[in-house]
Tab-separated table of C-alpha atoms in Angstrom:
chain	number	residue	atom	x	y	z
A	1	MET	CA	17.775	-1.431	-19.934
A	2	ASN	CA	17.416	-1.231	-16.140
A	3	THR	CA	19.117	2.193	-16.124
A	4	LEU	CA	16.673	3.461	-18.731
A	5	MET	CA	13.739	2.084	-16.720
A	6	ARG	CA	14.996	3.804	-13.549
A	7	LYS	CA	15.384	7.121	-15.355
A	8	MET	CA	11.905	6.820	-16.828
A	9	LYS	CA	10.426	5.901	-13.443
A	10	THR	CA	12.167	8.865	-11.813
A	11	ALA	CA	10.936	11.234	-14.521
A	12	VAL	CA	7.345	10.011	-14.223
A	13	LEU	CA	7.393	10.306	-10.439
A	14	ALA	CA	8.879	13.796	-10.645
A	15	LEU	CA	6.152	14.882	-13.062
A	16	LEU	CA	3.491	13.453	-10.779
A	17	PHE	CA	4.888	15.205	-7.730
A	18	LEU	CA	5.124	18.506	-9.601
A	19	SER	CA	1.746	18.311	-11.293
A	20	VAL	CA	-0.466	16.995	-8.496
A	21	PRO	CA	-0.610	19.197	-5.397
A	22	GLY	CA	-0.337	17.184	-2.208
A	23	PHE	CA	0.457	13.943	-4.050
A	24	ALA	CA	2.941	12.819	-1.395
A	25	ASP	CA	0.253	13.296	1.270
A	26	ASP	CA	-1.881	10.784	-0.584
A	27	LEU	CA	0.704	8.027	-0.048
A	28	ILE	CA	2.007	6.284	3.036
A	29	MET	CA	5.501	4.912	2.475
A	30	ALA	CA	8.226	3.126	4.401
A	31	ARG	CA	11.709	1.866	3.671
A	32	VAL	CA	12.458	-1.305	5.609
A	33	ASN	CA	16.042	-2.250	6.347
A	34	ALA	CA	15.391	-5.949	5.774
A	35	PRO	CA	15.516	-8.224	2.728
A	36	PHE	CA	12.241	-8.732	0.877
A	37	PRO	CA	11.325	-12.194	2.268
A	38	GLU	CA	11.808	-11.042	5.868
A	39	ALA	CA	9.970	-7.756	5.241
A	40	MET	CA	7.086	-9.676	3.651
A	41	THR	CA	6.790	-11.874	6.748
A	42	LEU	CA	6.954	-8.821	9.028
A	43	LEU	CA	4.277	-7.070	6.953
A	44	GLN	CA	1.865	-9.981	7.146
A	45	SER	CA	2.422	-10.262	10.893
A	46	ALA	CA	1.894	-6.510	11.445
A	47	ILE	CA	-1.349	-6.604	9.463
A	48	SER	CA	-2.684	-9.666	11.307
A	49	SER	CA	-1.739	-8.305	14.738
A	50	ARG	CA	-4.131	-5.395	14.161
A	51	GLY	CA	-7.088	-7.709	13.615
A	52	TYR	CA	-7.063	-7.638	9.819
A	53	THR	CA	-7.353	-10.698	7.612
A	54	ILE	CA	-5.085	-10.946	4.598
A	55	THR	CA	-7.413	-11.672	1.715
A	56	ARG	CA	-4.976	-11.921	-1.171
A	57	LEU	CA	-1.293	-11.770	-2.076
A	58	GLN	CA	-1.009	-10.616	-5.666
A	59	GLN	CA	2.117	-11.190	-7.694
A	60	VAL	CA	2.652	-8.667	-10.445
A	61	ASN	CA	5.731	-10.301	-11.931
A	62	GLU	CA	4.245	-11.155	-15.321
A	63	ASN	CA	3.285	-7.575	-16.133
A	64	LEU	CA	6.662	-6.316	-14.938
A	65	ALA	CA	8.489	-8.941	-16.990
A	66	ARG	CA	6.645	-7.783	-20.117
A	67	ARG	CA	8.202	-4.382	-19.492
A	68	ASP	CA	11.705	-5.864	-19.028
A	69	TYR	CA	11.657	-5.333	-15.267
A	70	LYS	CA	13.314	-8.378	-13.710
A	71	SER	CA	12.084	-9.016	-10.185
A	72	ASP	CA	10.083	-11.682	-8.459
A	73	MET	CA	9.997	-9.620	-5.297
A	74	TYR	CA	7.016	-7.370	-5.880
A	75	ARG	CA	3.652	-8.063	-4.244
A	76	VAL	CA	0.401	-6.358	-3.366
A	77	VAL	CA	-1.022	-7.453	-0.006
A	78	TYR	CA	-4.797	-7.006	0.320
A	79	PHE	CA	-6.388	-7.037	3.760
A	80	GLY	CA	-9.480	-6.034	5.670
A	81	LYS	CA	-11.913	-6.775	8.477
A	82	LEU	CA	-14.865	-8.555	6.888
A	83	ASP	CA	-17.550	-7.204	9.222
A	84	GLU	CA	-16.222	-3.669	8.903
A	85	VAL	CA	-16.044	-3.844	5.107
A	86	ARG	CA	-19.595	-5.178	4.993
A	87	ARG	CA	-20.867	-2.362	7.256
A	88	VAL	CA	-19.073	0.382	5.344
A	89	THR	CA	-20.067	-0.863	1.897
A	90	ALA	CA	-23.682	-1.428	2.971
A	91	THR	CA	-24.042	2.299	3.564
A	92	HIS	CA	-21.446	3.425	0.999
A	93	PRO	CA	-21.365	0.931	-1.902
A	94	GLU	CA	-19.311	3.446	-3.881
A	95	LEU	CA	-16.333	2.426	-1.696
A	96	ILE	CA	-16.354	-1.166	-3.006
A	97	PRO	CA	-13.681	-0.486	-5.684
A	98	PHE	CA	-11.299	0.801	-2.988
A	99	LEU	CA	-11.543	-2.200	-0.688
A	100	PRO	CA	-9.967	-4.222	0.710
A	101	LEU	CA	-7.085	-2.046	1.839
A	102	ASN	CA	-3.717	-2.852	0.299
A	103	ILE	CA	-0.002	-2.294	0.657
A	104	THR	CA	2.482	-2.775	-2.153
A	105	ILE	CA	5.866	-4.185	-1.163
A	106	PHE	CA	8.888	-4.534	-3.402
A	107	ALA	CA	12.595	-5.207	-3.095
A	108	GLU	CA	15.205	-2.540	-3.591
A	109	GLY	CA	18.589	-4.142	-3.082
A	110	GLU	CA	18.749	-5.539	0.456
A	111	GLN	CA	15.827	-3.383	1.583
A	112	ALA	CA	12.099	-3.399	0.981
A	113	ILE	CA	9.855	-0.477	0.102
A	114	LEU	CA	6.219	-0.335	1.179
A	115	VAL	CA	3.683	1.984	-0.422
A	116	ALA	CA	-0.028	2.411	0.258
A	117	GLY	CA	-2.665	4.915	-0.652
A	118	ASN	CA	-3.683	7.009	2.327
A	119	PRO	CA	-7.293	6.095	3.195
A	120	GLN	CA	-7.911	9.746	4.148
A	121	THR	CA	-7.638	10.571	0.439
A	122	LEU	CA	-11.081	9.008	0.039
A	123	ARG	CA	-12.593	11.843	2.108
A	124	LYS	CA	-12.000	14.161	-0.855
A	125	PHE	CA	-14.399	12.033	-2.884
A	126	PHE	CA	-16.705	10.758	-0.129
A	127	PRO	CA	-17.128	13.592	2.397
A	128	ASP	CA	-19.815	11.878	4.510
A	129	PRO	CA	-18.948	12.705	8.155
A	130	ALA	CA	-19.888	9.132	9.148
A	131	LEU	CA	-16.861	7.875	7.182
A	132	LYS	CA	-14.392	10.185	8.900
A	133	PRO	CA	-13.649	7.962	11.938
A	134	VAL	CA	-13.344	4.812	9.805
A	135	LEU	CA	-10.954	6.438	7.337
A	136	LYS	CA	-8.953	7.931	10.208
A	137	ARG	CA	-8.626	4.525	11.890
A	138	TRP	CA	-7.516	2.955	8.602
A	139	GLU	CA	-4.937	5.705	8.167
A	140	ASP	CA	-3.699	5.232	11.745
A	141	ASP	CA	-3.458	1.468	11.235
A	142	MET	CA	-1.554	1.900	7.963
A	143	ASN	CA	0.850	4.322	9.641
A	144	SER	CA	1.389	1.999	12.598
A	145	ILE	CA	2.005	-0.971	10.270
A	146	MET	CA	4.607	1.043	8.377
A	147	GLU	CA	6.223	2.272	11.599
A	148	GLU	CA	6.394	-1.249	13.007
A	149	LEU	CA	8.166	-2.453	9.885
A	150	ARG	CA	10.626	0.457	9.986
A	151	GLU	CA	11.456	-0.414	13.608
A	152	GLU	CA	11.561	-4.200	13.105
A	153	GLY	CA	13.697	-3.816	9.999
A	154	ALA	CA	16.083	-1.531	11.844
A	155	GLY	CA	16.606	-4.261	14.430
A	156	SER	CA	17.570	-6.913	11.878
């Protein structure tokens, strides 16, 4: 069953990449050369060191198990800066569904994969110039978090 699931996942991803121009630009991804528990610790540390507060760690195991995907190493890490989120959503309440920021982390063998939506993607839908520096900073922070994990994982 796992082989079938992998083939289906690959086919769906291929269709998405082929049918949505610039889809890969809308994601920030990293492969971390560290086992899931270590990568999870590194991720939380990298997020906190940039002044963000982790607001929630969501396990998605139950939904995956219903689809015969066997893994307890799949989490979504939500994080933000409370004052910043309050300021941004006070002037742009339409951003509320997209906050706090999040990174998905899951195990793949002895490595971990991290995936996040690129905050700059929101500019397509919310072109207010006042949001540009905030979205850019979020993108830069996401990229630096991913880079830190790539480097830390390479050292393990």
